[in-house]
Amino acid sequence: MKATAKAHPIQGLVKYHGMRDEELRLPYHDSISVCTAPSHSKTTAEFDPDRESDVYVVDGEEIEGRGAERVRMVVDHVRELAGFDHRVRFESENDFPTNIGFGSSSSGFAAAAVALCEAAGLDLTHPEMSTVARRGSSSAARAVTGAFSHLRTGLDDEDCRSERIETDLEDDLRVVAAEVPAFKHTEAAHEEAAESHMFEARLAHIHEQIATMRHALREADFEAAFELAEHDSLSLAATTMTGPAGWVYWQPETLEVFEAVRDLREEGVPVYFSTDTGASVYVNTTDEHVDRVEEAISELGIDTRVWGVGGPAQVLDESEALF
């Protein structure tokens, strides 16, 4: 009863913010994202009826506290679906920086959900497994279905699940990931989202944002899709900054990247910035222009990685197990 899975992290394009149900992690509104590759999380899970307690290890360290609670939410749901109460050994690792705004919780919980479901012998579709991953992180639901995906809001697993959006942009999109290593606390920001006076304004236009993004992706309209993603990043920041804690994630380097992107755009380069709840920046461009964009960001003294579009979470061969 052992399995290993891999998943790619997400970049939010129309981002969710805040949850109507903290336990089931049901978001207030829909969201759309794209998975970035080759960045990934890998997880091995093994259920053992003779084991006395669960063990959760992430990047070589056993986790406790709130981190362990979130993993346990996913593990317990899988045990419930499988109809047993076996303890689990769980190990996960990431090949990219975590907790700086690059979606590590999305890929981590997506890989966890797929590995756990496989180890438990469950035969579920990717949309069905997305509801399992959602219990750890709402964004993880979209990392399960991969590429460009849409998580619909709802009050149960039948409605609140992820589906993939087919688009020709999958082949041409390149993401220059600008690393600004400032630790962030996404969960705390979600908890107070509805207390911002900007939150109702965000809800008022989010449905049009979703419809417009879906249409742009269907039409493979790069400029329309990623201009919208850039604007949505600013909308999200306005909401986090005006909550009770006044969360400000951006650092001076973040703003330098924004200005570099705008300068490139003035020169005719198709390029747009996007951020989630973190200081690091996704710089979205096309395959034709990625070298020029990466050079411009690197000249700021900022570490970069170049990513493409990642597919759905997948089960790996047993030879790739972490233990």
PDB file of C-alpha atoms in Angstrom:
ATOM      1  CA  MET A   1       0.000   0.000   0.000  1.00  0.00           C
ATOM      2  CA  LYS A   2       2.690   2.398  -1.147  1.00  0.00           C
ATOM      3  CA  ALA A   3       2.755   4.925  -3.995  1.00  0.00           C
ATOM      4  CA  THR A   4       4.669   7.960  -5.236  1.00  0.00           C
ATOM      5  CA  ALA A   5       3.276  10.930  -7.162  1.00  0.00           C
ATOM      6  CA  LYS A   6       4.472  14.200  -8.654  1.00  0.00           C
ATOM      7  CA  ALA A   7       2.644  17.503  -9.173  1.00  0.00           C
ATOM      8  CA  HIS A   8       3.545  20.949 -10.495  1.00  0.00           C
ATOM      9  CA  PRO A   9       2.843  24.180  -8.569  1.00  0.00           C
ATOM     10  CA  ILE A  10       0.332  26.737  -9.807  1.00  0.00           C
ATOM     11  CA  GLN A  11       0.525  30.368 -10.782  1.00  0.00           C
ATOM     12  CA  GLY A  12      -2.801  32.011  -9.991  1.00  0.00           C
ATOM     13  CA  LEU A  13      -4.266  33.877 -12.960  1.00  0.00           C
ATOM     14  CA  VAL A  14      -7.636  34.758 -11.454  1.00  0.00           C
ATOM     15  CA  LYS A  15      -6.839  34.084  -7.828  1.00  0.00           C
ATOM     16  CA  TYR A  16      -9.111  32.983  -5.005  1.00  0.00           C
ATOM     17  CA  HIS A  17      -8.917  34.815  -1.707  1.00  0.00           C
ATOM     18  CA  GLY A  18     -10.640  33.795   1.492  1.00  0.00           C
ATOM     19  CA  MET A  19     -12.639  30.690   2.381  1.00  0.00           C
ATOM     20  CA  ARG A  20     -16.261  30.246   3.361  1.00  0.00           C
ATOM     21  CA  ASP A  21     -15.364  26.937   5.071  1.00  0.00           C
ATOM     22  CA  GLU A  22     -11.935  26.632   6.696  1.00  0.00           C
ATOM     23  CA  GLU A  23     -12.152  22.872   7.295  1.00  0.00           C
ATOM     24  CA  LEU A  24     -13.209  21.826   3.791  1.00  0.00           C
ATOM     25  CA  ARG A  25     -11.333  24.814   2.305  1.00  0.00           C
ATOM     26  CA  LEU A  26     -14.258  25.940   0.187  1.00  0.00           C
ATOM     27  CA  PRO A  27     -13.331  29.294  -1.421  1.00  0.00           C
ATOM     28  CA  TYR A  28     -15.716  32.219  -1.721  1.00  0.00           C
ATOM     29  CA  HIS A  29     -15.351  32.321  -5.503  1.00  0.00           C
ATOM     30  CA  ASP A  30     -13.975  30.519  -8.566  1.00  0.00           C
ATOM     31  CA  SER A  31     -10.300  30.662  -9.556  1.00  0.00           C
ATOM     32  CA  ILE A  32      -8.134  29.864 -12.596  1.00  0.00           C
ATOM     33  CA  SER A  33      -4.426  29.021 -12.670  1.00  0.00           C
ATOM     34  CA  VAL A  34      -1.647  27.517 -14.753  1.00  0.00           C
ATOM     35  CA  CYS A  35       0.851  24.911 -13.558  1.00  0.00           C
ATOM     36  CA  THR A  36       4.558  25.676 -13.968  1.00  0.00           C
ATOM     37  CA  ALA A  37       7.105  23.040 -14.990  1.00  0.00           C
ATOM     38  CA  PRO A  38       9.576  21.453 -14.540  1.00  0.00           C
ATOM     39  CA  SER A  39       9.180  22.757 -10.946  1.00  0.00           C
ATOM     40  CA  HIS A  40       7.457  20.042  -8.922  1.00  0.00           C
ATOM     41  CA  SER A  41       6.756  18.374  -5.610  1.00  0.00           C
ATOM     42  CA  LYS A  42       7.165  14.620  -5.154  1.00  0.00           C
ATOM     43  CA  THR A  43       5.450  12.598  -2.436  1.00  0.00           C
ATOM     44  CA  THR A  44       5.646   8.978  -1.325  1.00  0.00           C
ATOM     45  CA  ALA A  45       2.928   7.600   0.940  1.00  0.00           C
ATOM     46  CA  GLU A  46       2.631   4.154   2.520  1.00  0.00           C
ATOM     47  CA  PHE A  47      -0.292   2.872   4.575  1.00  0.00           C
ATOM     48  CA  ASP A  48       0.710   0.165   7.049  1.00  0.00           C
ATOM     49  CA  PRO A  49      -1.791  -1.652   9.303  1.00  0.00           C
ATOM     50  CA  ASP A  50       1.076  -2.469  11.708  1.00  0.00           C
ATOM     51  CA  ARG A  51       2.267   1.136  12.067  1.00  0.00           C
ATOM     52  CA  GLU A  52       1.320   2.776  15.380  1.00  0.00           C
ATOM     53  CA  SER A  53       1.322   6.447  14.337  1.00  0.00           C
ATOM     54  CA  ASP A  54       1.457   8.737  11.320  1.00  0.00           C
ATOM     55  CA  VAL A  55       4.747  10.311  10.276  1.00  0.00           C
ATOM     56  CA  TYR A  56       4.829  13.369   8.007  1.00  0.00           C
ATOM     57  CA  VAL A  57       8.178  14.528   6.581  1.00  0.00           C
ATOM     58  CA  VAL A  58       8.590  17.477   4.202  1.00  0.00           C
ATOM     59  CA  ASP A  59      11.961  18.389   2.704  1.00  0.00           C
ATOM     60  CA  GLY A  60      13.734  16.158   5.210  1.00  0.00           C
ATOM     61  CA  GLU A  61      12.069  17.519   8.358  1.00  0.00           C
ATOM     62  CA  GLU A  62       9.214  15.995  10.317  1.00  0.00           C
ATOM     63  CA  ILE A  63       6.430  18.554  10.468  1.00  0.00           C
ATOM     64  CA  GLU A  64       4.226  19.340  13.438  1.00  0.00           C
ATOM     65  CA  GLY A  65       1.617  21.898  14.434  1.00  0.00           C
ATOM     66  CA  ARG A  66      -0.572  23.513  11.789  1.00  0.00           C
ATOM     67  CA  GLY A  67       1.422  21.976   8.927  1.00  0.00           C
ATOM     68  CA  ALA A  68       0.766  18.471  10.246  1.00  0.00           C
ATOM     69  CA  GLU A  69      -2.906  19.293  10.805  1.00  0.00           C
ATOM     70  CA  ARG A  70      -3.340  20.248   7.155  1.00  0.00           C
ATOM     71  CA  VAL A  71      -1.679  17.035   5.959  1.00  0.00           C
ATOM     72  CA  ARG A  72      -3.821  15.035   8.371  1.00  0.00           C
ATOM     73  CA  MET A  73      -6.985  16.559   6.864  1.00  0.00           C
ATOM     74  CA  VAL A  74      -6.058  15.015   3.516  1.00  0.00           C
ATOM     75  CA  VAL A  75      -4.869  11.715   5.015  1.00  0.00           C
ATOM     76  CA  ASP A  76      -8.001  11.296   7.132  1.00  0.00           C
ATOM     77  CA  HIS A  77     -10.261  11.931   4.150  1.00  0.00           C
ATOM     78  CA  VAL A  78      -8.435   9.286   2.118  1.00  0.00           C
ATOM     79  CA  ARG A  79      -8.744   6.832   5.023  1.00  0.00           C
ATOM     80  CA  GLU A  80     -12.472   7.590   5.173  1.00  0.00           C
ATOM     81  CA  LEU A  81     -12.890   7.012   1.425  1.00  0.00           C
ATOM     82  CA  ALA A  82     -10.890   3.767   1.606  1.00  0.00           C
ATOM     83  CA  GLY A  83     -12.761   2.471   4.653  1.00  0.00           C
ATOM     84  CA  PHE A  84      -9.737   1.731   6.836  1.00  0.00           C
ATOM     85  CA  ASP A  85      -7.758   3.406   9.622  1.00  0.00           C
ATOM     86  CA  HIS A  86      -4.185   2.358   8.799  1.00  0.00           C
ATOM     87  CA  ARG A  87      -1.418   4.722   9.856  1.00  0.00           C
ATOM     88  CA  VAL A  88       0.731   6.307   7.154  1.00  0.00           C
ATOM     89  CA  ARG A  89       4.352   7.149   6.485  1.00  0.00           C
ATOM     90  CA  PHE A  90       4.426  10.258   4.335  1.00  0.00           C
ATOM     91  CA  GLU A  91       7.454  11.988   2.815  1.00  0.00           C
ATOM     92  CA  SER A  92       7.480  14.914   0.400  1.00  0.00           C
ATOM     93  CA  GLU A  93      10.142  17.067  -1.240  1.00  0.00           C
ATOM     94  CA  ASN A  94      10.199  20.125  -3.493  1.00  0.00           C
ATOM     95  CA  ASP A  95      12.722  20.999  -6.185  1.00  0.00           C
ATOM     96  CA  PHE A  96      12.056  24.772  -6.023  1.00  0.00           C
ATOM     97  CA  PRO A  97      12.023  27.442  -3.265  1.00  0.00           C
ATOM     98  CA  THR A  98       9.088  27.228  -0.876  1.00  0.00           C
ATOM     99  CA  ASN A  99       7.104  29.873   1.015  1.00  0.00           C
ATOM    100  CA  ILE A 100       8.208  32.759  -1.208  1.00  0.00           C
ATOM    101  CA  GLY A 101       5.153  32.920  -3.485  1.00  0.00           C
ATOM    102  CA  PHE A 102       5.649  30.091  -5.982  1.00  0.00           C
ATOM    103  CA  GLY A 103       2.747  27.834  -4.998  1.00  0.00           C
ATOM    104  CA  SER A 104       4.566  25.095  -3.085  1.00  0.00           C
ATOM    105  CA  SER A 105       1.476  24.224  -1.051  1.00  0.00           C
ATOM    106  CA  SER A 106      -0.464  23.611  -4.276  1.00  0.00           C
ATOM    107  CA  SER A 107       1.981  21.073  -5.703  1.00  0.00           C
ATOM    108  CA  GLY A 108       2.709  19.601  -2.283  1.00  0.00           C
ATOM    109  CA  PHE A 109      -0.888  18.784  -1.464  1.00  0.00           C
ATOM    110  CA  ALA A 110      -1.668  17.734  -5.049  1.00  0.00           C
ATOM    111  CA  ALA A 111       1.177  15.201  -5.039  1.00  0.00           C
ATOM    112  CA  ALA A 112       0.106  14.096  -1.571  1.00  0.00           C
ATOM    113  CA  ALA A 113      -3.505  13.540  -2.590  1.00  0.00           C
ATOM    114  CA  VAL A 114      -2.609  11.502  -5.687  1.00  0.00           C
ATOM    115  CA  ALA A 115      -0.004   9.400  -3.847  1.00  0.00           C
ATOM    116  CA  LEU A 116      -2.362   8.751  -0.928  1.00  0.00           C
ATOM    117  CA  CYS A 117      -5.285   7.816  -3.187  1.00  0.00           C
ATOM    118  CA  GLU A 118      -3.085   5.433  -5.180  1.00  0.00           C
ATOM    119  CA  ALA A 119      -1.613   3.873  -2.019  1.00  0.00           C
ATOM    120  CA  ALA A 120      -5.121   3.388  -0.623  1.00  0.00           C
ATOM    121  CA  GLY A 121      -6.274   1.636  -3.790  1.00  0.00           C
ATOM    122  CA  LEU A 122      -8.824   4.291  -4.721  1.00  0.00           C
ATOM    123  CA  ASP A 123      -9.796   4.552  -8.392  1.00  0.00           C
ATOM    124  CA  LEU A 124     -10.590   8.255  -8.787  1.00  0.00           C
ATOM    125  CA  THR A 125     -10.507  10.681 -11.709  1.00  0.00           C
ATOM    126  CA  HIS A 126      -8.346  13.799 -11.538  1.00  0.00           C
ATOM    127  CA  PRO A 127     -11.363  16.050 -10.810  1.00  0.00           C
ATOM    128  CA  GLU A 128     -12.363  13.659  -8.011  1.00  0.00           C
ATOM    129  CA  MET A 129      -8.833  13.668  -6.580  1.00  0.00           C
ATOM    130  CA  SER A 130      -8.860  17.465  -6.782  1.00  0.00           C
ATOM    131  CA  THR A 131     -11.488  17.470  -4.007  1.00  0.00           C
ATOM    132  CA  VAL A 132      -9.126  15.416  -1.844  1.00  0.00           C
ATOM    133  CA  ALA A 133      -6.221  17.807  -2.429  1.00  0.00           C
ATOM    134  CA  ARG A 134      -8.471  20.810  -1.771  1.00  0.00           C
ATOM    135  CA  ARG A 135      -8.701  19.817   1.887  1.00  0.00           C
ATOM    136  CA  GLY A 136      -5.031  20.703   2.248  1.00  0.00           C
ATOM    137  CA  SER A 137      -5.001  23.750  -0.017  1.00  0.00           C
ATOM    138  CA  SER A 138      -7.666  25.078  -2.376  1.00  0.00           C
ATOM    139  CA  SER A 139      -5.005  25.834  -4.980  1.00  0.00           C
ATOM    140  CA  ALA A 140      -3.876  22.191  -4.841  1.00  0.00           C
ATOM    141  CA  ALA A 141      -7.131  21.171  -6.504  1.00  0.00           C
ATOM    142  CA  ARG A 142      -5.980  22.948  -9.667  1.00  0.00           C
ATOM    143  CA  ALA A 143      -2.501  21.421  -9.413  1.00  0.00           C
ATOM    144  CA  VAL A 144      -4.125  17.970  -9.586  1.00  0.00           C
ATOM    145  CA  THR A 145      -5.842  18.624 -12.920  1.00  0.00           C
ATOM    146  CA  GLY A 146      -2.805  20.563 -14.168  1.00  0.00           C
ATOM    147  CA  ALA A 147      -1.979  22.982 -17.008  1.00  0.00           C
ATOM    148  CA  PHE A 148      -4.679  25.689 -17.167  1.00  0.00           C
ATOM    149  CA  SER A 149      -7.372  24.703 -14.669  1.00  0.00           C
ATOM    150  CA  HIS A 150     -10.541  26.184 -13.182  1.00  0.00           C
ATOM    151  CA  LEU A 151     -11.654  25.503  -9.598  1.00  0.00           C
ATOM    152  CA  ARG A 152     -15.333  26.206  -9.150  1.00  0.00           C
ATOM    153  CA  THR A 153     -16.691  27.299  -5.810  1.00  0.00           C
ATOM    154  CA  GLY A 154     -19.461  25.338  -4.128  1.00  0.00           C
ATOM    155  CA  LEU A 155     -20.672  23.869  -0.864  1.00  0.00           C
ATOM    156  CA  ASP A 156     -19.693  20.244  -1.494  1.00  0.00           C
ATOM    157  CA  ASP A 157     -17.300  18.033  -3.434  1.00  0.00           C
ATOM    158  CA  GLU A 158     -19.675  17.647  -6.370  1.00  0.00           C
ATOM    159  CA  ASP A 159     -19.459  21.353  -7.152  1.00  0.00           C
ATOM    160  CA  CYS A 160     -16.136  22.482  -5.646  1.00  0.00           C
ATOM    161  CA  ARG A 161     -13.704  20.609  -7.864  1.00  0.00           C
ATOM    162  CA  SER A 162     -11.199  21.455 -10.575  1.00  0.00           C
ATOM    163  CA  GLU A 163     -11.410  20.958 -14.322  1.00  0.00           C
ATOM    164  CA  ARG A 164      -8.803  21.544 -17.033  1.00  0.00           C
ATOM    165  CA  ILE A 165      -9.245  24.259 -19.657  1.00  0.00           C
ATOM    166  CA  GLU A 166      -7.876  23.276 -23.061  1.00  0.00           C
ATOM    167  CA  THR A 167      -5.920  26.062 -24.777  1.00  0.00           C
ATOM    168  CA  ASP A 168      -3.195  26.394 -27.412  1.00  0.00           C
ATOM    169  CA  LEU A 169      -1.318  28.730 -25.037  1.00  0.00           C
ATOM    170  CA  GLU A 170       0.093  25.658 -23.286  1.00  0.00           C
ATOM    171  CA  ASP A 171       2.845  25.301 -25.889  1.00  0.00           C
ATOM    172  CA  ASP A 172       3.890  28.951 -26.173  1.00  0.00           C
ATOM    173  CA  LEU A 173       3.775  30.296 -22.602  1.00  0.00           C
ATOM    174  CA  ARG A 174       7.092  30.840 -20.823  1.00  0.00           C
ATOM    175  CA  VAL A 175       7.352  32.025 -17.240  1.00  0.00           C
ATOM    176  CA  VAL A 176      10.439  33.805 -15.944  1.00  0.00           C
ATOM    177  CA  ALA A 177      10.224  33.205 -12.206  1.00  0.00           C
ATOM    178  CA  ALA A 178      11.831  36.121 -10.335  1.00  0.00           C
ATOM    179  CA  GLU A 179      12.807  34.895  -6.864  1.00  0.00           C
ATOM    180  CA  VAL A 180      12.337  37.402  -4.055  1.00  0.00           C
ATOM    181  CA  PRO A 181      12.921  35.306  -0.903  1.00  0.00           C
ATOM    182  CA  ALA A 182      10.605  36.929   1.616  1.00  0.00           C
ATOM    183  CA  PHE A 183       8.677  34.409   3.761  1.00  0.00           C
ATOM    184  CA  LYS A 184       4.912  34.803   3.637  1.00  0.00           C
ATOM    185  CA  HIS A 185       1.863  33.501   5.533  1.00  0.00           C
ATOM    186  CA  THR A 186      -0.870  32.888   2.978  1.00  0.00           C
ATOM    187  CA  GLU A 187      -3.234  31.128   5.368  1.00  0.00           C
ATOM    188  CA  ALA A 188      -3.370  34.100   7.743  1.00  0.00           C
ATOM    189  CA  ALA A 189      -4.295  36.397   4.863  1.00  0.00           C
ATOM    190  CA  HIS A 190      -7.108  34.056   3.768  1.00  0.00           C
ATOM    191  CA  GLU A 191      -8.526  34.016   7.288  1.00  0.00           C
ATOM    192  CA  GLU A 192      -9.139  37.758   7.331  1.00  0.00           C
ATOM    193  CA  ALA A 193      -9.974  38.259   3.630  1.00  0.00           C
ATOM    194  CA  ALA A 194     -13.654  39.068   4.152  1.00  0.00           C
ATOM    195  CA  GLU A 195     -12.793  41.788   6.673  1.00  0.00           C
ATOM    196  CA  SER A 196     -11.212  44.015   4.026  1.00  0.00           C
ATOM    197  CA  HIS A 197     -13.499  46.767   2.738  1.00  0.00           C
ATOM    198  CA  MET A 198     -12.149  45.902  -0.725  1.00  0.00           C
ATOM    199  CA  PHE A 199     -13.353  42.291  -0.550  1.00  0.00           C
ATOM    200  CA  GLU A 200     -16.935  42.997  -1.632  1.00  0.00           C
ATOM    201  CA  ALA A 201     -15.585  45.009  -4.575  1.00  0.00           C
ATOM    202  CA  ARG A 202     -13.454  42.027  -5.572  1.00  0.00           C
ATOM    203  CA  LEU A 203     -16.449  39.695  -5.394  1.00  0.00           C
ATOM    204  CA  ALA A 204     -18.462  42.104  -7.537  1.00  0.00           C
ATOM    205  CA  HIS A 205     -16.164  41.744 -10.549  1.00  0.00           C
ATOM    206  CA  ILE A 206     -14.669  38.262 -10.071  1.00  0.00           C
ATOM    207  CA  HIS A 207     -17.348  36.476 -12.126  1.00  0.00           C
ATOM    208  CA  GLU A 208     -16.647  38.664 -15.151  1.00  0.00           C
ATOM    209  CA  GLN A 209     -12.912  38.068 -14.607  1.00  0.00           C
ATOM    210  CA  ILE A 210     -13.450  34.318 -14.699  1.00  0.00           C
ATOM    211  CA  ALA A 211     -15.582  34.452 -17.864  1.00  0.00           C
ATOM    212  CA  THR A 212     -13.114  36.776 -19.602  1.00  0.00           C
ATOM    213  CA  MET A 213     -10.132  34.595 -18.672  1.00  0.00           C
ATOM    214  CA  ARG A 214     -11.826  31.412 -19.892  1.00  0.00           C
ATOM    215  CA  HIS A 215     -12.641  33.102 -23.207  1.00  0.00           C
ATOM    216  CA  ALA A 216      -9.094  34.434 -23.629  1.00  0.00           C
ATOM    217  CA  LEU A 217      -7.663  30.974 -22.995  1.00  0.00           C
ATOM    218  CA  ARG A 218     -10.079  29.316 -25.414  1.00  0.00           C
ATOM    219  CA  GLU A 219      -9.082  31.877 -28.057  1.00  0.00           C
ATOM    220  CA  ALA A 220      -5.371  31.464 -27.197  1.00  0.00           C
ATOM    221  CA  ASP A 221      -5.206  35.257 -26.746  1.00  0.00           C
ATOM    222  CA  PHE A 222      -1.947  35.700 -24.811  1.00  0.00           C
ATOM    223  CA  GLU A 223      -2.228  39.457 -24.329  1.00  0.00           C
ATOM    224  CA  ALA A 224      -5.826  39.345 -23.079  1.00  0.00           C
ATOM    225  CA  ALA A 225      -5.183  36.446 -20.691  1.00  0.00           C
ATOM    226  CA  PHE A 226      -2.027  37.771 -19.079  1.00  0.00           C
ATOM    227  CA  GLU A 227      -3.010  41.422 -18.972  1.00  0.00           C
ATOM    228  CA  LEU A 228      -5.990  40.208 -16.969  1.00  0.00           C
ATOM    229  CA  ALA A 229      -3.703  38.123 -14.726  1.00  0.00           C
ATOM    230  CA  GLU A 230      -1.579  41.218 -14.092  1.00  0.00           C
ATOM    231  CA  HIS A 231      -4.615  43.309 -13.160  1.00  0.00           C
ATOM    232  CA  ASP A 232      -5.932  40.526 -10.930  1.00  0.00           C
ATOM    233  CA  SER A 233      -2.632  40.525  -9.030  1.00  0.00           C
ATOM    234  CA  LEU A 234      -3.127  44.209  -8.244  1.00  0.00           C
ATOM    235  CA  SER A 235      -6.720  43.559  -7.161  1.00  0.00           C
ATOM    236  CA  LEU A 236      -5.614  40.762  -4.831  1.00  0.00           C
ATOM    237  CA  ALA A 237      -2.906  42.952  -3.318  1.00  0.00           C
ATOM    238  CA  ALA A 238      -5.429  45.729  -2.682  1.00  0.00           C
ATOM    239  CA  THR A 239      -7.547  43.267  -0.713  1.00  0.00           C
ATOM    240  CA  THR A 240      -4.690  41.848   1.367  1.00  0.00           C
ATOM    241  CA  MET A 241      -3.282  45.301   2.108  1.00  0.00           C
ATOM    242  CA  THR A 242      -6.602  46.611   3.397  1.00  0.00           C
ATOM    243  CA  GLY A 243      -7.397  43.728   5.755  1.00  0.00           C
ATOM    244  CA  PRO A 244      -7.021  44.130   9.539  1.00  0.00           C
ATOM    245  CA  ALA A 245      -3.347  43.093   9.521  1.00  0.00           C
ATOM    246  CA  GLY A 246      -2.478  45.218   6.478  1.00  0.00           C
ATOM    247  CA  TRP A 247      -0.543  42.423   4.783  1.00  0.00           C
ATOM    248  CA  VAL A 248       2.044  43.891   2.372  1.00  0.00           C
ATOM    249  CA  TYR A 249       3.928  41.104   0.613  1.00  0.00           C
ATOM    250  CA  TRP A 250       5.809  43.044  -2.000  1.00  0.00           C
ATOM    251  CA  GLN A 251       9.448  43.986  -1.488  1.00  0.00           C
ATOM    252  CA  PRO A 252      11.497  46.682  -3.305  1.00  0.00           C
ATOM    253  CA  GLU A 253      12.751  43.991  -5.690  1.00  0.00           C
ATOM    254  CA  THR A 254       9.142  43.099  -6.520  1.00  0.00           C
ATOM    255  CA  LEU A 255       8.460  46.645  -7.672  1.00  0.00           C
ATOM    256  CA  GLU A 256      11.708  46.708  -9.664  1.00  0.00           C
ATOM    257  CA  VAL A 257      10.480  43.682 -11.614  1.00  0.00           C
ATOM    258  CA  PHE A 258       7.138  45.391 -12.262  1.00  0.00           C
ATOM    259  CA  GLU A 259       8.924  48.419 -13.730  1.00  0.00           C
ATOM    260  CA  ALA A 260      11.236  46.259 -15.854  1.00  0.00           C
ATOM    261  CA  VAL A 261       8.212  44.445 -17.268  1.00  0.00           C
ATOM    262  CA  ARG A 262       6.496  47.721 -18.116  1.00  0.00           C
ATOM    263  CA  ASP A 263       9.664  49.016 -19.794  1.00  0.00           C
ATOM    264  CA  LEU A 264       9.867  45.864 -21.918  1.00  0.00           C
ATOM    265  CA  ARG A 265       6.236  46.254 -22.888  1.00  0.00           C
ATOM    266  CA  GLU A 266       6.903  49.831 -24.013  1.00  0.00           C
ATOM    267  CA  GLU A 267       9.532  48.342 -26.335  1.00  0.00           C
ATOM    268  CA  GLY A 268       6.953  46.021 -27.879  1.00  0.00           C
ATOM    269  CA  VAL A 269       7.701  42.825 -25.948  1.00  0.00           C
ATOM    270  CA  PRO A 270       4.597  40.797 -24.979  1.00  0.00           C
ATOM    271  CA  VAL A 271       5.218  40.423 -21.245  1.00  0.00           C
ATOM    272  CA  TYR A 272       3.131  40.762 -18.081  1.00  0.00           C
ATOM    273  CA  PHE A 273       3.810  40.339 -14.365  1.00  0.00           C
ATOM    274  CA  SER A 274       1.765  38.360 -11.887  1.00  0.00           C
ATOM    275  CA  THR A 275       2.051  37.684  -8.164  1.00  0.00           C
ATOM    276  CA  ASP A 276       0.224  35.514  -5.698  1.00  0.00           C
ATOM    277  CA  THR A 277       0.423  36.200  -1.957  1.00  0.00           C
ATOM    278  CA  GLY A 278       4.191  36.601  -1.932  1.00  0.00           C
ATOM    279  CA  ALA A 279       7.042  38.864  -2.978  1.00  0.00           C
ATOM    280  CA  SER A 280       8.279  36.728  -5.871  1.00  0.00           C
ATOM    281  CA  VAL A 281       7.043  37.521  -9.368  1.00  0.00           C
ATOM    282  CA  TYR A 282       5.876  35.446 -12.314  1.00  0.00           C
ATOM    283  CA  VAL A 283       6.917  37.211 -15.515  1.00  0.00           C
ATOM    284  CA  ASN A 284       4.781  35.815 -18.318  1.00  0.00           C
ATOM    285  CA  THR A 285       5.937  35.963 -21.915  1.00  0.00           C
ATOM    286  CA  THR A 286       6.190  33.793 -25.032  1.00  0.00           C
ATOM    287  CA  ASP A 287       8.819  31.368 -26.250  1.00  0.00           C
ATOM    288  CA  GLU A 288      10.038  33.867 -28.862  1.00  0.00           C
ATOM    289  CA  HIS A 289      10.815  36.561 -26.269  1.00  0.00           C
ATOM    290  CA  VAL A 290      11.790  34.584 -23.172  1.00  0.00           C
ATOM    291  CA  ASP A 291      15.560  35.030 -23.516  1.00  0.00           C
ATOM    292  CA  ARG A 292      15.276  38.807 -23.697  1.00  0.00           C
ATOM    293  CA  VAL A 293      12.887  38.902 -20.746  1.00  0.00           C
ATOM    294  CA  GLU A 294      15.044  36.614 -18.611  1.00  0.00           C
ATOM    295  CA  GLU A 295      18.109  38.756 -19.335  1.00  0.00           C
ATOM    296  CA  ALA A 296      16.282  41.942 -18.309  1.00  0.00           C
ATOM    297  CA  ILE A 297      15.170  40.459 -14.988  1.00  0.00           C
ATOM    298  CA  SER A 298      18.587  38.943 -14.260  1.00  0.00           C
ATOM    299  CA  GLU A 299      20.199  42.357 -14.814  1.00  0.00           C
ATOM    300  CA  LEU A 300      18.303  43.532 -11.723  1.00  0.00           C
ATOM    301  CA  GLY A 301      20.402  41.134  -9.653  1.00  0.00           C
ATOM    302  CA  ILE A 302      17.443  38.834  -9.078  1.00  0.00           C
ATOM    303  CA  ASP A 303      17.702  35.047  -9.382  1.00  0.00           C
ATOM    304  CA  THR A 304      15.508  33.614 -12.099  1.00  0.00           C
ATOM    305  CA  ARG A 305      14.178  30.301 -13.347  1.00  0.00           C
ATOM    306  CA  VAL A 306      12.470  29.708 -16.677  1.00  0.00           C
ATOM    307  CA  TRP A 307       9.375  27.519 -16.645  1.00  0.00           C
ATOM    308  CA  GLY A 308       6.839  26.197 -19.117  1.00  0.00           C
ATOM    309  CA  VAL A 309       3.397  24.697 -18.560  1.00  0.00           C
ATOM    310  CA  GLY A 310       3.098  21.584 -16.403  1.00  0.00           C
ATOM    311  CA  GLY A 311       0.541  18.834 -16.842  1.00  0.00           C
ATOM    312  CA  PRO A 312      -1.655  17.049 -14.293  1.00  0.00           C
ATOM    313  CA  ALA A 313      -0.403  15.302 -11.177  1.00  0.00           C
ATOM    314  CA  GLN A 314       0.755  11.783 -11.944  1.00  0.00           C
ATOM    315  CA  VAL A 315       1.681   8.529 -10.257  1.00  0.00           C
ATOM    316  CA  LEU A 316       5.364   7.669 -10.653  1.00  0.00           C
ATOM    317  CA  ASP A 317       7.147   4.356 -10.974  1.00  0.00           C
ATOM    318  CA  GLU A 318       8.074   2.678  -7.695  1.00  0.00           C
ATOM    319  CA  SER A 319      11.755   3.219  -8.549  1.00  0.00           C
ATOM    320  CA  GLU A 320      11.224   6.957  -7.872  1.00  0.00           C
ATOM    321  CA  ALA A 321       9.946   6.452  -4.318  1.00  0.00           C
ATOM    322  CA  LEU A 322      11.474   8.647  -1.605  1.00  0.00           C
ATOM    323  CA  PHE A 323      11.796   5.670   0.760  1.00  0.00           C
TER     324      PHE A 323
END
